Structures are given as structure tokens and as C-alpha cells.
Short mmCIF file of C-alpha atoms (C1' of nucleotides) in Angstrom, two decimals:
data_model
loop_
_atom_site.label_atom_id
_atom_site.label_comp_id
_atom_site.label_asym_id
_atom_site.label_seq_id
_atom_site.Cartn_x
_atom_site.Cartn_y
_atom_site.Cartn_z
CA MET A 1 -24.49 -18.29 -23.35
CA SER A 2 -22.01 -15.84 -24.80
CA GLU A 3 -24.91 -13.42 -25.21
CA ILE A 4 -25.02 -13.03 -21.44
CA LEU A 5 -21.37 -12.05 -21.44
CA SER A 6 -21.95 -9.57 -24.24
CA ILE A 7 -24.85 -7.88 -22.49
CA GLY A 8 -22.91 -8.02 -19.25
CA ARG A 9 -20.07 -6.14 -20.93
CA GLN A 10 -22.49 -3.43 -22.02
CA HIS A 11 -24.06 -3.12 -18.58
CA LEU A 12 -20.62 -3.01 -17.03
CA ALA A 13 -19.61 -0.17 -19.30
CA VAL A 14 -22.79 1.80 -18.66
CA HIS A 15 -23.59 1.17 -15.02
CA GLY A 16 -20.20 0.29 -13.62
CA ALA A 17 -18.92 -2.75 -11.79
CA ALA A 18 -21.18 -2.78 -8.74
CA GLY A 19 -24.16 -1.65 -10.82
CA LEU A 20 -24.11 -4.95 -12.64
CA SER A 21 -27.48 -6.59 -12.06
CA LEU A 22 -28.29 -10.09 -13.16
CA ARG A 23 -31.95 -9.18 -13.34
CA ALA A 24 -31.24 -6.30 -15.67
CA VAL A 25 -29.15 -8.53 -17.88
CA ALA A 26 -32.04 -10.97 -17.99
CA ARG A 27 -34.43 -8.19 -18.96
CA ASP A 28 -32.22 -7.09 -21.82
CA LEU A 29 -32.04 -10.69 -22.88
CA GLY A 30 -35.83 -10.85 -22.93
CA VAL A 31 -35.88 -13.57 -20.35
CA VAL A 32 -36.88 -13.97 -16.75
CA SER A 33 -34.12 -13.62 -14.16
CA SER A 34 -34.07 -17.19 -12.97
CA ALA A 35 -33.36 -18.40 -16.47
CA VAL A 36 -29.96 -16.73 -16.42
CA TYR A 37 -29.01 -18.82 -13.43
CA ARG A 38 -29.03 -21.84 -15.73
CA TYR A 39 -25.87 -20.53 -17.34
CA VAL A 40 -24.30 -18.42 -14.66
CA LYS A 41 -24.06 -19.67 -11.12
CA SER A 42 -24.23 -16.25 -9.49
CA ARG A 43 -23.68 -12.59 -9.99
CA ASP A 44 -20.15 -13.09 -8.75
CA GLU A 45 -19.47 -15.70 -11.38
CA LEU A 46 -20.61 -13.30 -14.08
CA LEU A 47 -18.27 -10.75 -12.56
CA THR A 48 -15.44 -13.26 -12.76
CA LEU A 49 -16.24 -13.99 -16.38
CA LEU A 50 -16.17 -10.29 -17.18
CA LEU A 51 -12.97 -9.95 -15.21
CA VAL A 52 -10.98 -12.48 -17.22
CA ASP A 53 -12.64 -11.10 -20.34
CA GLY A 54 -11.31 -7.66 -19.45
CA TYR A 55 -7.85 -8.92 -18.55
CA ASN A 56 -7.62 -10.62 -21.90
CA ALA A 57 -8.86 -7.60 -23.82
CA LEU A 58 -6.24 -5.46 -22.11
CA GLY A 59 -3.59 -8.11 -22.62
CA ASP A 60 -4.43 -8.30 -26.33
CA ALA A 61 -4.24 -4.54 -26.69
CA VAL A 62 -0.88 -4.41 -24.94
CA ASP A 63 0.59 -7.31 -26.89
CA HIS A 64 -0.53 -5.79 -30.16
CA ALA A 65 0.92 -2.39 -29.33
CA VAL A 66 4.25 -3.82 -28.22
CA ASN A 67 4.51 -5.96 -31.33
CA GLN A 68 4.17 -2.89 -33.54
CA VAL A 69 7.55 -1.72 -32.32
CA PRO A 70 11.06 -2.93 -33.29
CA ALA A 71 12.13 -5.85 -31.13
CA ASP A 72 15.41 -4.20 -30.21
CA ASP A 73 14.00 -0.83 -29.14
CA PHE A 74 13.14 -1.64 -25.58
CA ALA A 75 12.37 1.91 -24.51
CA ALA A 76 9.87 2.21 -27.33
CA GLN A 77 8.36 -1.11 -26.35
CA PHE A 78 7.88 0.16 -22.83
CA ARG A 79 6.24 3.35 -24.06
CA ALA A 80 4.00 1.27 -26.30
CA LEU A 81 2.99 -0.90 -23.36
CA GLY A 82 2.20 2.07 -21.16
CA GLY A 83 0.37 3.90 -23.90
CA ALA A 84 -1.73 0.85 -24.68
CA VAL A 85 -2.74 0.42 -21.06
CA ARG A 86 -3.75 4.05 -20.84
CA GLU A 87 -5.67 4.07 -24.08
CA TRP A 88 -7.56 0.94 -23.23
CA ALA A 89 -8.40 2.29 -19.80
CA VAL A 90 -9.58 5.64 -21.13
CA ALA A 91 -11.72 3.92 -23.74
CA GLU A 92 -13.31 1.53 -21.25
CA PRO A 93 -13.18 3.14 -17.84
CA ALA A 94 -15.74 0.92 -16.14
CA ARG A 95 -14.10 -2.24 -17.39
CA TYR A 96 -10.73 -0.91 -16.33
CA GLY A 97 -12.19 -0.04 -12.96
CA LEU A 98 -13.28 -3.63 -12.50
CA LEU A 99 -9.71 -4.78 -13.07
CA PHE A 100 -7.70 -2.14 -11.22
CA GLY A 101 -10.10 -0.22 -9.02
CA SER A 102 -10.99 -1.00 -5.47
CA PRO A 103 -12.27 -4.53 -5.09
CA VAL A 104 -16.02 -5.06 -5.37
CA PRO A 105 -17.21 -5.63 -1.79
CA GLY A 106 -18.08 -9.18 -0.94
CA TYR A 107 -16.48 -10.41 -4.10
CA GLU A 108 -13.18 -12.22 -4.15
CA ALA A 109 -11.73 -13.04 -7.52
CA PRO A 110 -11.02 -16.77 -7.80
CA SER A 111 -7.28 -16.74 -8.36
CA GLU A 112 -7.15 -19.97 -10.33
CA GLN A 113 -9.16 -18.37 -13.12
CA THR A 114 -7.87 -14.82 -12.99
CA THR A 115 -4.14 -15.01 -12.29
CA GLY A 116 -3.31 -16.22 -15.78
CA PRO A 117 -4.96 -13.43 -17.78
CA GLY A 118 -4.39 -11.00 -14.93
CA THR A 119 -0.62 -11.17 -15.24
CA ARG A 120 -0.27 -10.63 -18.96
CA VAL A 121 0.74 -6.97 -18.70
CA ILE A 122 3.38 -7.48 -16.04
CA VAL A 123 4.71 -10.50 -17.92
CA GLN A 124 5.18 -8.29 -20.96
CA LEU A 125 6.85 -5.62 -18.85
CA VAL A 126 9.39 -7.97 -17.31
CA ARG A 127 9.97 -9.43 -20.74
CA ILE A 128 10.93 -5.98 -21.99
CA ILE A 129 13.18 -5.18 -19.06
CA GLU A 130 14.81 -8.60 -19.05
CA GLY A 131 15.34 -8.33 -22.79
CA ALA A 132 16.99 -4.96 -22.43
CA HIS A 133 19.17 -6.27 -19.65
CA ARG A 134 20.30 -9.29 -21.63
CA ALA A 135 20.98 -7.09 -24.65
CA GLY A 136 23.12 -4.85 -22.49
CA ALA A 137 20.81 -1.96 -23.32
CA LEU A 138 19.96 -1.19 -19.72
CA ARG A 139 21.50 1.92 -18.28
CA GLU A 140 23.19 1.64 -14.89
CA VAL A 141 20.44 2.94 -12.69
CA ALA A 142 20.85 2.28 -9.02
CA ARG A 143 23.82 2.71 -6.81
CA ALA A 144 23.31 0.00 -4.24
CA PRO A 145 21.75 -3.44 -4.20
CA VAL A 146 18.66 -3.79 -2.06
CA PRO A 147 19.72 -3.86 1.57
CA ASP A 148 16.79 -5.78 3.01
CA PRO A 149 17.51 -9.52 3.07
CA ARG A 150 13.83 -10.46 3.04
CA LEU A 151 13.25 -8.37 -0.05
CA ALA A 152 16.30 -9.92 -1.65
CA ALA A 153 14.77 -13.32 -1.01
CA ASP A 154 11.49 -12.19 -2.57
CA PHE A 155 13.29 -10.93 -5.63
CA ALA A 156 15.26 -14.14 -5.86
CA ALA A 157 12.00 -16.08 -5.83
CA ILE A 158 10.56 -13.94 -8.59
CA ARG A 159 13.72 -14.31 -10.63
CA GLU A 160 13.56 -18.04 -10.17
CA GLU A 161 9.90 -18.36 -11.06
CA MET A 162 10.12 -16.24 -14.18
CA GLY A 163 13.54 -17.34 -15.30
CA LEU A 164 15.09 -13.89 -15.11
CA SER A 165 18.66 -12.70 -14.82
CA VAL A 166 18.15 -9.04 -13.89
CA PRO A 167 19.71 -7.98 -10.59
CA ASP A 168 17.74 -6.92 -7.55
CA ASP A 169 17.93 -3.19 -8.06
CA VAL A 170 16.62 -3.42 -11.61
CA LEU A 171 13.84 -5.69 -10.44
CA ALA A 172 12.89 -3.25 -7.72
CA ARG A 173 12.80 -0.39 -10.20
CA GLY A 174 10.67 -2.51 -12.49
CA VAL A 175 8.14 -3.14 -9.76
CA LEU A 176 7.97 0.56 -9.00
CA VAL A 177 7.54 1.48 -12.65
CA TRP A 178 4.82 -1.12 -12.98
CA ALA A 179 2.86 0.32 -10.07
CA ALA A 180 3.54 3.87 -11.21
CA VAL A 181 2.13 3.29 -14.69
CA PHE A 182 -1.12 2.06 -13.22
CA GLY A 183 -1.08 4.81 -10.67
CA ALA A 184 -0.95 7.41 -13.40
CA VAL A 185 -3.68 5.68 -15.37
CA ASN A 186 -5.82 5.44 -12.25
CA PHE A 187 -5.44 9.11 -11.56
CA GLU A 188 -6.55 10.05 -15.03
CA VAL A 189 -9.35 7.53 -15.44
CA PHE A 190 -10.80 7.94 -11.97
CA GLY A 191 -10.41 11.71 -12.03
CA GLN A 192 -8.20 11.84 -8.98
CA TYR A 193 -6.09 14.70 -10.22
CA GLY A 194 -8.74 16.84 -8.58
CA ARG A 195 -8.87 20.44 -9.60
CA ALA A 196 -5.67 20.01 -11.55
CA THR A 197 -7.18 19.13 -14.90
CA PHE A 198 -5.00 18.73 -17.92
CA SER A 199 -6.08 19.75 -21.38
CA ASP A 200 -3.94 17.08 -23.02
CA PRO A 201 -3.81 14.09 -20.68
CA ALA A 202 -2.18 11.92 -23.32
CA ALA A 203 0.77 14.29 -23.55
CA LEU A 204 1.11 14.34 -19.78
CA PHE A 205 1.09 10.59 -19.73
CA GLU A 206 3.80 10.43 -22.38
CA LEU A 207 5.91 12.68 -20.22
CA HIS A 208 5.36 10.28 -17.37
CA LEU A 209 6.31 7.31 -19.49
CA ALA A 210 9.53 8.98 -20.53
CA ALA A 211 10.45 9.67 -16.92
CA LEU A 212 9.52 6.13 -15.92
CA ALA A 213 11.58 4.65 -18.71
CA GLU A 214 14.45 6.59 -17.25
CA THR A 215 13.66 5.22 -13.81
CA ALA A 216 13.68 1.69 -15.14
CA GLY A 217 17.00 2.22 -16.86
CA LEU A 218 15.47 2.00 -20.33
CA SER A 219 17.30 5.23 -21.06
CA MET B 20 -25.87 12.57 14.82
CA SER B 21 -22.19 11.88 15.06
CA GLU B 22 -23.09 8.36 16.17
CA ILE B 23 -24.32 7.63 12.67
CA LEU B 24 -20.97 8.67 11.28
CA SER B 25 -19.16 6.52 13.80
CA ILE B 26 -21.20 3.42 13.00
CA GLY B 27 -20.90 4.25 9.32
CA ARG B 28 -17.13 4.24 9.69
CA GLN B 29 -17.26 0.79 11.25
CA HIS B 30 -19.54 -0.60 8.56
CA LEU B 31 -17.34 0.94 5.91
CA ALA B 32 -14.31 -0.78 7.36
CA VAL B 33 -16.03 -4.14 7.64
CA HIS B 34 -18.29 -4.34 4.60
CA GLY B 35 -16.55 -1.97 2.22
CA ALA B 36 -17.73 1.12 0.42
CA ALA B 37 -20.56 -0.31 -1.66
CA GLY B 38 -21.59 -2.59 1.20
CA LEU B 39 -22.59 0.41 3.24
CA SER B 40 -26.27 0.05 4.07
CA LEU B 41 -28.30 2.71 5.76
CA ARG B 42 -30.65 0.07 7.10
CA ALA B 43 -27.79 -1.82 8.70
CA VAL B 44 -26.51 1.35 10.28
CA ALA B 45 -29.98 1.96 11.66
CA ARG B 46 -30.10 -1.57 13.06
CA ASP B 47 -26.79 -1.12 14.84
CA LEU B 48 -28.10 2.16 16.16
CA GLY B 49 -31.14 0.35 17.57
CA VAL B 50 -33.48 2.43 15.53
CA VAL B 51 -35.74 1.94 12.56
CA SER B 52 -34.33 2.79 9.17
CA SER B 53 -36.53 5.76 8.44
CA ALA B 54 -35.33 7.48 11.58
CA VAL B 55 -31.84 7.78 10.13
CA TYR B 56 -33.25 9.80 7.25
CA ARG B 57 -33.98 12.56 9.74
CA TYR B 58 -30.27 13.21 9.99
CA VAL B 59 -28.91 12.00 6.70
CA LYS B 60 -30.61 12.85 3.46
CA SER B 61 -29.57 9.74 1.61
CA ARG B 62 -27.08 6.95 1.48
CA ASP B 63 -25.01 9.07 -0.86
CA GLU B 64 -24.87 11.88 1.65
CA LEU B 65 -23.61 9.47 4.29
CA LEU B 66 -21.00 8.37 1.78
CA THR B 67 -19.99 11.97 1.25
CA LEU B 68 -19.73 12.51 4.99
CA LEU B 69 -17.50 9.46 5.32
CA LEU B 70 -15.50 10.64 2.31
CA VAL B 71 -14.54 14.01 3.77
CA ASP B 72 -14.05 12.27 7.11
CA GLY B 73 -11.57 9.94 5.46
CA TYR B 74 -9.80 12.70 3.57
CA ASN B 75 -9.33 14.59 6.78
CA ALA B 76 -8.10 11.55 8.69
CA LEU B 77 -5.54 10.91 5.98
CA GLY B 78 -4.63 14.57 5.83
CA ASP B 79 -4.12 14.67 9.58
CA ALA B 80 -1.91 11.58 9.49
CA VAL B 81 0.19 13.02 6.68
CA ASP B 82 0.53 16.44 8.29
CA HIS B 83 1.54 14.88 11.57
CA ALA B 84 4.15 12.65 9.96
CA VAL B 85 5.64 15.47 7.92
CA ASN B 86 5.82 17.74 10.95
CA GLN B 87 7.88 15.14 12.84
CA VAL B 88 10.73 15.78 10.42
CA PRO B 89 13.20 18.70 10.23
CA ALA B 90 11.80 21.51 8.15
CA ASP B 91 14.90 21.71 5.99
CA ASP B 92 15.15 18.01 5.14
CA PHE B 93 12.85 17.91 2.18
CA ALA B 94 13.68 14.38 1.10
CA ALA B 95 12.84 13.12 4.57
CA GLN B 96 9.61 15.09 4.50
CA PHE B 97 8.70 13.41 1.24
CA ARG B 98 9.46 9.98 2.63
CA ALA B 99 7.39 10.81 5.71
CA LEU B 100 4.48 11.86 3.52
CA GLY B 101 4.61 8.71 1.43
CA GLY B 102 5.05 6.48 4.44
CA ALA B 103 2.12 8.09 6.20
CA VAL B 104 -0.13 7.58 3.21
CA ARG B 105 0.85 3.95 2.97
CA GLU B 106 0.46 3.26 6.66
CA TRP B 107 -2.93 4.88 6.83
CA ALA B 108 -4.07 2.96 3.77
CA VAL B 109 -2.83 -0.37 5.08
CA ALA B 110 -4.49 0.24 8.42
CA GLU B 111 -7.82 1.23 6.89
CA PRO B 112 -8.06 -0.40 3.49
CA ALA B 113 -11.81 0.03 3.01
CA ARG B 114 -11.70 3.67 3.95
CA TYR B 115 -8.72 4.17 1.66
CA GLY B 116 -10.60 2.37 -1.09
CA LEU B 117 -13.45 4.82 -0.77
CA LEU B 118 -11.03 7.67 -1.35
CA PHE B 119 -8.74 6.28 -4.02
CA GLY B 120 -10.37 3.21 -5.45
CA SER B 121 -12.72 3.05 -8.36
CA PRO B 122 -15.66 5.38 -7.92
CA VAL B 123 -18.78 3.98 -6.31
CA PRO B 124 -21.26 3.51 -9.16
CA GLY B 125 -24.07 5.99 -9.30
CA TYR B 126 -22.34 8.17 -6.76
CA GLU B 127 -20.67 11.42 -7.68
CA ALA B 128 -18.79 13.20 -4.94
CA PRO B 129 -20.03 16.78 -4.53
CA SER B 130 -16.88 18.71 -5.34
CA GLU B 131 -17.74 21.72 -3.20
CA GLN B 132 -17.52 19.59 -0.07
CA THR B 133 -14.74 17.20 -1.02
CA THR B 134 -12.15 19.20 -2.94
CA GLY B 135 -10.90 20.99 0.13
CA PRO B 136 -10.09 17.96 2.29
CA GLY B 137 -9.39 15.90 -0.81
CA THR B 138 -6.42 18.00 -1.79
CA ARG B 139 -4.58 18.08 1.50
CA VAL B 140 -2.01 15.45 0.55
CA ILE B 141 -1.10 16.98 -2.79
CA VAL B 142 -0.95 20.40 -1.20
CA GLN B 143 1.61 19.06 1.25
CA LEU B 144 3.55 17.44 -1.54
CA VAL B 145 3.82 20.60 -3.61
CA ARG B 146 4.68 22.48 -0.47
CA ILE B 147 7.65 20.14 0.02
CA ILE B 148 8.83 20.33 -3.57
CA GLU B 149 8.34 24.07 -3.79
CA GLY B 150 10.18 24.50 -0.51
CA ALA B 151 13.09 22.42 -1.74
CA HIS B 152 13.17 24.40 -4.95
CA ARG B 153 13.20 27.73 -3.18
CA ALA B 154 15.90 26.51 -0.83
CA GLY B 155 17.99 25.47 -3.79
CA ALA B 156 17.94 21.91 -2.51
CA LEU B 157 16.44 20.46 -5.65
CA ARG B 158 18.76 18.44 -7.82
CA GLU B 159 18.77 19.22 -11.55
CA VAL B 160 16.55 16.48 -12.80
CA ALA B 161 15.26 16.89 -16.29
CA ARG B 162 17.04 17.81 -19.43
CA ALA B 163 14.38 19.63 -21.38
CA PRO B 164 11.37 21.79 -20.53
CA VAL B 165 8.04 20.27 -21.44
CA PRO B 166 7.61 20.56 -25.19
CA ASP B 167 3.82 20.53 -25.35
CA PRO B 168 2.44 24.09 -25.29
CA ARG B 169 -0.94 23.01 -23.91
CA LEU B 170 0.76 21.22 -21.04
CA ALA B 171 2.91 24.26 -20.44
CA ALA B 172 -0.27 26.32 -20.17
CA ASP B 173 -1.74 23.83 -17.70
CA PHE B 174 1.37 23.97 -15.60
CA ALA B 175 1.36 27.74 -15.73
CA ALA B 176 -2.21 27.74 -14.46
CA ILE B 177 -1.31 25.43 -11.59
CA ARG B 178 1.70 27.55 -10.73
CA GLU B 179 -0.51 30.61 -10.75
CA GLU B 180 -3.24 29.10 -8.63
CA MET B 181 -0.92 27.72 -5.99
CA GLY B 182 1.59 30.53 -6.00
CA LEU B 183 4.52 28.35 -7.06
CA SER B 184 7.83 29.14 -8.65
CA VAL B 185 8.99 25.67 -9.71
CA PRO B 186 9.62 25.23 -13.42
CA ASP B 187 7.58 23.01 -15.71
CA ASP B 188 9.83 19.99 -15.65
CA VAL B 189 9.89 19.86 -11.87
CA LEU B 190 6.15 20.25 -11.79
CA ALA B 191 5.72 17.42 -14.25
CA ARG B 192 7.97 15.18 -12.18
CA GLY B 193 5.98 16.12 -9.12
CA VAL B 194 2.72 15.08 -10.73
CA LEU B 195 4.24 11.78 -11.74
CA VAL B 196 5.62 11.13 -8.27
CA TRP B 197 2.24 11.97 -6.79
CA ALA B 198 0.45 9.46 -8.99
CA ALA B 199 3.21 6.90 -8.49
CA VAL B 200 2.97 7.02 -4.70
CA PHE B 201 -0.72 6.26 -4.83
CA GLY B 202 -0.15 3.67 -7.52
CA ALA B 203 2.23 1.80 -5.26
CA VAL B 204 -0.15 2.05 -2.31
CA ASN B 205 -3.03 0.87 -4.47
CA PHE B 206 -1.05 -2.14 -5.61
CA GLU B 207 -0.28 -3.17 -2.09
CA VAL B 208 -3.64 -2.42 -0.49
CA PHE B 209 -5.75 -3.86 -3.27
CA GLY B 210 -3.49 -6.85 -3.74
CA GLN B 211 -2.72 -6.13 -7.35
CA TYR B 212 0.83 -7.38 -7.20
CA GLY B 213 -0.75 -10.71 -8.00
CA ARG B 214 1.36 -13.76 -7.37
CA ALA B 215 4.33 -11.54 -6.60
CA THR B 216 3.84 -11.25 -2.87
CA PHE B 217 6.40 -9.51 -0.75
CA SER B 218 7.23 -10.59 2.76
CA ASP B 219 8.10 -7.05 3.80
CA PRO B 220 5.88 -4.66 1.88
CA ALA B 221 6.95 -1.71 3.99
CA ALA B 222 10.57 -2.20 2.97
CA LEU B 223 9.58 -2.45 -0.67
CA PHE B 224 7.62 0.74 -0.35
CA GLU B 225 10.57 2.52 1.21
CA LEU B 226 12.66 1.48 -1.74
CA HIS B 227 10.02 2.96 -3.97
CA LEU B 228 9.96 6.19 -2.03
CA ALA B 229 13.72 6.52 -2.32
CA ALA B 230 13.55 6.06 -6.08
CA LEU B 231 10.67 8.50 -6.35
CA ALA B 232 12.49 11.09 -4.29
CA GLU B 233 15.24 10.77 -6.85
CA THR B 234 12.74 11.19 -9.66
CA ALA B 235 11.40 14.34 -8.07
CA GLY B 236 14.89 15.77 -7.66
CA LEU B 237 14.75 15.51 -3.87
CA SER B 238 18.16 13.87 -4.11
"C1'" DG C 18 -47.81 27.98 32.86
"C1'" DA C 19 -50.39 26.97 28.52
"C1'" DA C 20 -50.49 26.68 23.66
"C1'" DA C 21 -48.31 26.34 19.27
"C1'" DA C 22 -44.47 24.52 16.69
"C1'" DA C 23 -40.83 21.87 15.70
"C1'" DA C 24 -38.27 17.53 16.14
"C1'" DC C 25 -38.36 12.76 16.33
"C1'" DG C 26 -39.14 7.64 15.98
"C1'" DA C 27 -42.18 3.76 14.42
"C1'" DG C 28 -44.30 1.46 10.95
"C1'" DA C 29 -46.22 0.46 6.48
"C1'" DG C 30 -45.31 0.47 1.86
"C1'" DC C 31 -43.05 0.84 -3.12
"C1'" DG C 32 -39.90 -0.77 -6.38
"C1'" DA C 33 -35.74 -2.78 -6.81
"C1'" DT C 34 -31.90 -6.36 -5.88
"C1'" DG C 35 -29.71 -11.60 -5.56
"C1'" DC C 36 -31.04 -16.05 -5.26
"C1'" DT C 37 -33.92 -20.60 -4.63
"C1'" DC C 38 -37.48 -23.52 -5.59
"C1'" DT C 39 -41.02 -25.85 -8.23
"C1'" DC C 40 -43.71 -26.60 -12.22
"C1'" DG C 41 -44.34 -27.41 -16.75
"C1'" DC C 42 -42.66 -27.57 -21.73
"C1'" DT C 43 -39.29 -28.88 -25.20
"C1'" DT C 44 -35.43 -31.12 -27.02
"C1'" DT C 45 -32.33 -34.82 -26.93
"C1'" DA C 46 -30.85 -39.67 -25.94
"C1'" DA C 47 -31.71 -44.45 -25.18
"C1'" DT D 24 -41.55 -44.73 -28.08
"C1'" DT D 25 -40.06 -43.69 -23.83
"C1'" DA D 26 -36.96 -41.89 -20.50
"C1'" DA D 27 -33.90 -38.16 -19.49
"C1'" DA D 28 -31.97 -34.03 -19.66
"C1'" DG D 29 -32.23 -29.03 -20.63
"C1'" DC D 30 -34.65 -24.94 -20.21
"C1'" DG D 31 -37.80 -20.94 -19.19
"C1'" DA D 32 -41.65 -19.02 -16.26
"C1'" DG D 33 -43.25 -17.76 -12.04
"C1'" DA D 34 -43.70 -17.45 -7.14
"C1'" DG D 35 -41.34 -16.50 -3.12
"C1'" DC D 36 -37.73 -14.93 0.52
"C1'" DA D 37 -34.71 -11.65 2.44
"C1'" DT D 38 -32.38 -7.55 1.52
"C1'" DC D 39 -31.80 -2.76 -0.14
"C1'" DG D 40 -32.90 2.76 -0.67
"C1'" DC D 41 -36.37 5.75 0.08
"C1'" DT D 42 -41.15 8.01 1.04
"C1'" DC D 43 -45.12 8.70 3.52
"C1'" DT D 44 -48.11 9.09 7.53
"C1'" DC D 45 -49.09 8.90 12.29
"C1'" DG D 46 -48.50 9.45 16.95
"C1'" DT D 47 -45.29 11.07 20.70
"C1'" DT D 48 -41.96 14.00 22.74
"C1'" DT D 49 -39.41 18.09 23.17
"C1'" DT D 50 -38.73 22.83 22.40
"C1'" DT D 51 -40.13 27.41 21.53
"C1'" DT D 52 -43.30 31.18 21.97
"C1'" DC D 53 -46.74 33.91 24.06
#
DNA sequence: GAAAAAACGAGAGCGATGCTCTCGCTTTAA
DNA sequence: TTAAAGCGAGAGCATCGCTCTCGTTTTTTC
């Protein structure tokens, strides 16, 4: 029943990830709790459903934002990607928290169902960086190649798997930028800036994106 | 009873933040559940206790690491800070998750008790950056001052409150670096790198720290 | 030292949770 | 028409947070 998923989305938004109760969903559905178990094996399965649902919603938002931007302006594409992630997260904090917050205790996401949708944002990001690199639009950014041989092997594996041609240092910067974008979003959405509140968080985030674009070599 | 806190710490580490059960703590204590309520007002209060406990443990680790490093080597101090955060988080993922993961649903941290310990890391970070700035050891990093007047006002307020002299652009970079450090730690601890696993995460993180030191102007 | 007061632990109990099982009713398929 | 599958209701189990009362023990006070 897609109605279960819909109500689950609402409950997720209102009561948060761990506050998701199958009994409450059943109540809202006007049905006794055991009936829901006909369609959903467990609370964890409902969580998984909502997880891939969220990943796809975020992926759609990011894809749409990136596509609004000229295909040859890679820096703008990156800013569009980051901005889309932030806006989606701010609009749906609980859903975002399910995707990128601390894991729900006792729940392990089944990778076979979640890795696909869960990697859409990073796939877009490497697409942008690789595109800029191939177009020669990537500024020289790092002085030295990565020194650690094990890391070099990891990067080689990633390059192989995703069919990339970017060198190690660019890849490393890309990974950092990736984590940094979500770090900044986390800080804003989860209120971890502490006492340091910002009256225009969107502007602060744009500043961050500009600096991160620089870090990635996207001038 | 400090024994409650000790057992709570163990349960937190094993079962995670939301898996913390006052009844289970009572069982481990060899006492009936209602007895625990003599000492702890509610599950949320126990959570708060563990929260400030965690903040202080992290703060101690960071302070200790930073103090191991020459007082005039600001870049090394920054790397020590970042490394200490990561190592503490990797060693105690559940505890770290309580501090920097998604908020526990239905639980709001009482700011009067948590802001103090909760700001120890960022206080150290601004201390490092401000120190480098005052010592003239901060590389010129940004081209333009922040354009947004509301952001400038925010930064001015922060500068005022913390008695700083760093300019807006450095402050902005500092905020980004702050969020980026925790973003990278989050990615590793919460396994959000996805399929991209790294055989030597510590080395990757060091690479990140080097790049972030550059971003902050700490050469 | 005796009496009053505070602290403490045990236990029962309330309303919730996730989840399982069985019992009927309805809809579909043979 | 009959057999089979799908479906919802309800009871039940163990767990949770939390409250209340009732004795016992310890501490304070006179």
C-alpha cells in the first residue's frame, strides 16, 4: 500500500526517524496495527522504504537543479548541487536526518536496496568534477600526488569502477568537498552551530560553496 | 549515583543513543527500575548527563592533543585538533553520534547545561586561528570581504562575543573548516562514504586536514 | 539515646511500543 | 460452485518510560 508510505512520510517529518511507530501509522490509516504487517514486514522495512524514498527525492532535487545550469559551467553546476542539497535538507529536516544523521539504533540499512539511490548525489558530483577535468576547466589545485600507497590504490579502484580519468589529488579533494558539503548542511539543519546563529544561513552556505569550489579546483 | 552514569555510558556505546533504556540500566545495576528515578529525573535527563559527559571527554581529548604541539605551530595545532576529534569519534562512535548525529527525537538538549561543554572544540579552533592571525602566521586566503551585510553583522557579533580580531573572510573560512572537519568525521564514523571504502581512513583524513588547513589560511 | 525526618528500594500499575498468532470474512481463481 | 488466497480484527507477549504507594533503612534533630 502506497498509502502506508505516504502516512509514514508524514509521521517521519513530524515525529522524526526513531519516533516512527507502525501502530501510529495504522491508527492514521484507520486500521488495526496487525493489518499493516500484511504489507510491511517490520518497522525496519518501512524505514528502509522511506530511506530509498528520501534518497530518490533528494536525488531528483539535485538532478533538477544541476540541469537548470549550462552544461559547460561546472562551477555553477557544483553550486547548484550544493544549494539543492541544502534546500532539500532545510525543507525536510527529519527526512534528511534519516539519510545523513546518526544511524537509527538496531537498524542496518540493507545495502542492496539503498546503495543505488543513496549514491545519486555523489555520482552527480564526480560527474561534474570529471567533466571539468576532461574539459580542461579544472584549476591546478594540489602540489603533490597522494603519498600513501594504500590510498592511491583506493583511488585507483574508484577511478576504475566509475570510469574516471581525474588524478589522485583531484579525487581526494573531491571526497573532501563531498563530505564538507554535507558537514555544512548537517551543522545548519541539526543546529550544531551552537550559540553562533546566522541570520542568513543561505548566504553563509553560498560562501561555503564558493570556497569549496575553489578547493575542488572548480575555480 | 555515578554508577548510573557509568552503566549508561556502556549501554550508550553498545545499544546506541536511542537504545538507551532506563530499565536496562536498572537491571545492570541490580535494582528495580523505579529506584533509578530517585537519582535521575527521566530518561532525557540521563541523556543530558551523558551528553555533557561526552562533550567533556571530547574536549579533554582535543585539549590534550593540541597541548602536545608547539604553541607557535598553528597548522600543527589544527591538525592535532582534527585528528583528536576523529580518533575520539572512531573509538566511541555511539557516544559521538549522540553529540553530532541527528537529534534524538523528542529530546531537546537543555542549552544552559550543554552549551558550555558543547563549545569546547570550536573555542579551541578559533583560539588557534585567532592566534595565527595575531602572530601574522595566517596566509592571505580570500580575495574579497563577505558581501552580505547581514552576515557581516553576524560575524561582527561573534568577533565581539569572543574577543577576536580576525577579519570576516578568515572567520567565514574558519566556520567552513569547522563544519568540514565534522562532516568528514561523520562520513567515516557513520559509514556514509557508501561503496567507496578506504583501506586507510586515517590517512585520508590527514589529507583532508591538510587541505582544510590550507583553506583556513594555516598554510 | 529516643524520636522525627529524610532517603531509599521494591512492587504494582498505566499507557505505550513492536511483533506474532489465530480467527473469521471477503474476494479471487479454479 | 468450490477451493484458495488475501485481508482485517483482536488477543496476547515482552518491552519501554514513568508514577504511585508502601515498607525499610539511614540520617538528622532534640
